[in-house]
Tab-separated table of C-alpha atoms in Angstrom:
chain	number	residue	atom	x	y	z
Z	1	MET	CA	7.586	-9.090	-6.079
Z	2	SER	CA	4.275	-7.422	-6.557
Z	3	SER	CA	3.563	-4.087	-4.984
Z	4	GLY	CA	0.070	-5.198	-3.887
Z	5	SER	CA	-0.521	-6.615	-0.451
Z	6	SER	CA	-3.771	-8.449	-1.061
Z	7	SER	CA	-4.279	-11.603	0.983
Z	8	TRP	CA	-6.378	-13.089	-1.817
Z	9	SER	CA	-4.889	-13.452	-5.238
Z	10	ASN	CA	-5.822	-15.553	-8.231
Z	11	SER	CA	-2.197	-15.751	-9.309
Z	12	PRO	CA	-0.465	-18.903	-8.090
Z	13	SER	CA	2.918	-17.165	-8.252
Z	14	SER	CA	1.909	-14.203	-6.115
Z	15	ASN	CA	3.494	-13.591	-2.730
Z	16	SER	CA	0.124	-13.815	-0.989
Z	17	GLU	CA	-0.616	-14.540	2.632
Z	18	TRP	CA	-2.268	-17.762	3.733
Z	19	SER	CA	-5.854	-17.801	4.967
Z	20	LYS	CA	-7.089	-20.152	7.684
Z	21	LYS	CA	-8.853	-22.173	4.997
Z	22	GLY	CA	-5.669	-22.320	2.917
Z	23	ASN	CA	-3.648	-23.441	5.930
Z	24	LYS	CA	-6.210	-26.147	6.685
Z	25	MET	CA	-6.102	-27.392	3.086
Z	26	PHE	CA	-2.297	-27.366	3.230
Z	27	GLU	CA	-2.235	-29.372	6.480
Z	28	GLU	CA	-4.789	-31.875	5.198
Z	29	ALA	CA	-2.820	-32.417	1.995
Z	30	LEU	CA	0.390	-32.907	4.018
Z	31	ALA	CA	-1.385	-35.472	6.186
Z	32	TYR	CA	-2.795	-37.244	3.133
Z	33	TYR	CA	0.465	-37.490	1.162
Z	34	GLY	CA	2.887	-37.714	4.089
Z	35	VAL	CA	5.920	-35.535	4.662
Z	36	GLY	CA	8.271	-38.017	2.972
Z	37	ALA	CA	6.263	-38.314	-0.259
Z	38	PRO	CA	8.182	-37.716	-3.486
Z	39	ASN	CA	7.260	-34.430	-5.185
Z	40	LEU	CA	5.365	-33.404	-2.056
Z	41	CYS	CA	5.149	-29.686	-2.862
Z	42	GLU	CA	3.857	-30.373	-6.364
Z	43	LYS	CA	1.226	-32.777	-5.002
Z	44	VAL	CA	0.103	-30.344	-2.306
Z	45	ALA	CA	-0.072	-27.472	-4.808
Z	46	SER	CA	-2.224	-29.613	-7.078
Z	47	ALA	CA	-4.455	-30.693	-4.171
Z	48	MET	CA	-5.058	-27.028	-3.381
Z	49	GLY	CA	-6.421	-26.451	-6.866
Z	50	GLY	CA	-3.546	-24.332	-8.116
Z	51	THR	CA	-4.250	-21.480	-5.703
Z	52	LYS	CA	-0.602	-21.566	-4.611
Z	53	SER	CA	2.548	-22.304	-6.585
Z	54	THR	CA	4.968	-25.129	-5.857
Z	55	GLU	CA	7.495	-22.550	-4.617
Z	56	GLU	CA	4.892	-21.108	-2.226
Z	57	MET	CA	4.345	-24.657	-0.932
Z	58	ARG	CA	8.075	-25.058	-0.320
Z	59	ARG	CA	8.307	-21.752	1.546
Z	60	HIS	CA	5.190	-22.464	3.610
Z	61	PHE	CA	6.409	-25.968	4.467
Z	62	GLN	CA	9.809	-24.616	5.547
Z	63	PHE	CA	8.064	-21.991	7.688
Z	64	LEU	CA	6.028	-24.773	9.326
Z	65	VAL	CA	9.148	-26.859	9.987
Z	66	ASP	CA	10.975	-23.847	11.454
Z	67	ASP	CA	7.966	-22.995	13.623
Z	68	VAL	CA	7.665	-26.538	14.998
Z	69	ASN	CA	11.412	-26.657	15.685
Z	70	SER	CA	11.232	-23.340	17.568
Z	71	ILE	CA	8.367	-24.613	19.714
Z	72	GLU	CA	10.097	-27.930	20.401
Z	73	HIS	CA	13.331	-26.156	21.416
Z	74	GLY	CA	11.538	-23.751	23.762
Z	75	ARG	CA	12.168	-20.622	21.708
Z	76	ILE	CA	8.411	-20.027	21.420
Z	77	PRO	CA	6.193	-20.715	24.433
Z	78	PHE	CA	3.555	-23.382	24.013
Z	79	PRO	CA	0.172	-21.672	23.583
Z	80	LYS	CA	-2.266	-21.707	26.488
Z	81	TYR	CA	-5.594	-22.724	25.021
Z	82	LYS	CA	-8.885	-22.081	26.734
Z	83	THR	CA	-10.635	-25.413	26.913
Z	84	GLN	CA	-13.901	-26.705	28.179
Z	85	GLY	CA	-14.497	-30.024	29.799
Z	86	PHE	CA	-13.900	-31.973	32.933
Z	87	TRP	CA	-10.123	-31.405	32.880
Z	88	THR	CA	-10.395	-27.611	33.319
């Protein structure tokens, strides 16, 4: 592991954090390829232009799955969003 804690790194193998833009790209690539696609992590890593490694894709995907499962099982409260419109 690197001793740096930079959120932005040019190294695809770094243990960097994910930006909002990176998360959005990740989600869009997942939607495009589908969760059941063969070699999903490799495809998503390629779609993101090599900014993240395949292993980082696997870890981020597992984090997403764990997060969704926690929300669905009531371990994390559903967020209360401020909305505008006739339903508020």
